[in-house]
Amino acid sequence: MPYYWYNDKIDSHGNHEVHRSNCKYMPNLHNASYIGEFTYDFQAMQNARKLSWKKFDGCFFCMPTEHHG
Ligand SMILES: [Zn+2]
């Protein structure tokens, strides 16, 4: 199962981008927060929203079904 992280820094839309750990756009781990290990991308998004009230968006490259831009 992939490991998921979110970027501590916001993108241009004010969202924290969520990535799979093997994504080439993964931020440096010093700038990322661990979400967990999940089977499906949507589970990572749900759990990110449980961890924090921040706004999240899936990465365009590693989890396009959760990317809303
Ligand atoms: Zn990514």
Tab-separated table of C-alpha atoms and ligand atoms in Angstrom:
chain	number	residue	atom	x	y	z
A	1	MET	CA	0.000	0.000	0.000
A	2	PRO	CA	1.279	3.497	-0.719
A	3	TYR	CA	2.316	5.885	2.006
A	4	TYR	CA	0.736	9.312	1.820
A	5	TRP	CA	2.080	12.668	2.896
A	6	TYR	CA	0.895	16.220	2.554
A	7	ASN	CA	2.925	19.306	1.845
A	8	ASP	CA	3.114	21.645	4.848
A	9	LYS	CA	3.245	24.547	2.418
A	10	ILE	CA	0.171	25.608	0.469
A	11	ASP	CA	-0.150	25.706	-3.293
A	12	SER	CA	-1.397	28.699	-5.275
A	13	HIS	CA	-5.008	27.767	-4.405
A	14	GLY	CA	-4.395	27.586	-0.667
A	15	ASN	CA	-4.469	23.797	-0.589
A	16	HIS	CA	-2.009	21.394	0.960
A	17	GLU	CA	-1.132	18.956	-1.779
A	18	VAL	CA	-1.325	15.255	-0.908
A	19	HIS	CA	1.206	12.855	-2.455
A	20	ARG	CA	2.135	9.227	-2.548
A	21	SER	CA	5.602	8.740	-1.100
A	22	ASN	CA	7.020	7.617	-4.457
A	23	CYS	CA	5.849	10.724	-6.322
A	24	LYS	CA	8.589	12.734	-7.965
A	25	TYR	CA	6.828	15.863	-6.715
A	26	MET	CA	6.912	14.760	-3.078
A	27	PRO	CA	8.162	17.675	-0.988
A	28	ASN	CA	11.234	17.345	1.172
A	29	LEU	CA	10.216	15.418	4.293
A	30	HIS	CA	11.146	18.439	6.409
A	31	ASN	CA	8.229	20.183	4.698
A	32	ALA	CA	5.758	17.302	4.749
A	33	SER	CA	3.397	15.668	7.241
A	34	TYR	CA	2.672	11.956	7.264
A	35	ILE	CA	-0.943	10.904	6.752
A	36	GLY	CA	-0.704	7.113	6.675
A	37	GLU	CA	-0.695	3.998	4.552
A	38	PHE	CA	-3.846	3.328	2.531
A	39	THR	CA	-5.145	1.165	-0.291
A	40	TYR	CA	-7.006	3.952	-2.079
A	41	ASP	CA	-6.272	7.597	-2.710
A	42	PHE	CA	-9.649	8.746	-1.389
A	43	GLN	CA	-8.857	7.145	1.978
A	44	ALA	CA	-5.748	9.286	2.246
A	45	MET	CA	-7.814	12.403	1.523
A	46	GLN	CA	-10.413	11.441	4.151
A	47	ASN	CA	-7.739	10.837	6.757
A	48	ALA	CA	-5.916	14.067	5.958
A	49	ARG	CA	-9.176	15.912	6.634
A	50	LYS	CA	-9.537	14.079	9.947
A	51	LEU	CA	-6.029	15.127	10.962
A	52	SER	CA	-6.488	18.776	10.222
A	53	TRP	CA	-8.939	21.492	9.177
A	54	LYS	CA	-6.530	22.533	6.474
A	55	LYS	CA	-7.675	22.400	2.855
A	56	PHE	CA	-6.268	19.487	0.865
A	57	ASP	CA	-6.024	18.568	-2.786
A	58	GLY	CA	-4.630	15.450	-4.384
A	59	CYS	CA	-1.508	15.727	-6.491
A	60	PHE	CA	-2.193	16.051	-10.229
A	61	PHE	CA	0.524	13.497	-11.003
A	62	CYS	CA	0.337	10.735	-8.398
A	63	MET	CA	-3.373	10.795	-7.486
A	64	PRO	CA	-5.230	12.471	-10.369
A	65	THR	CA	-8.662	11.186	-9.301
A	66	GLU	CA	-8.337	13.321	-6.150
A	67	HIS	CA	-6.961	16.372	-7.908
A	68	HIS	CA	-9.470	19.171	-8.212
A	69	GLY	CA	-7.107	22.039	-8.841
B	1	ZN	ZN	2.334	13.674	-6.206
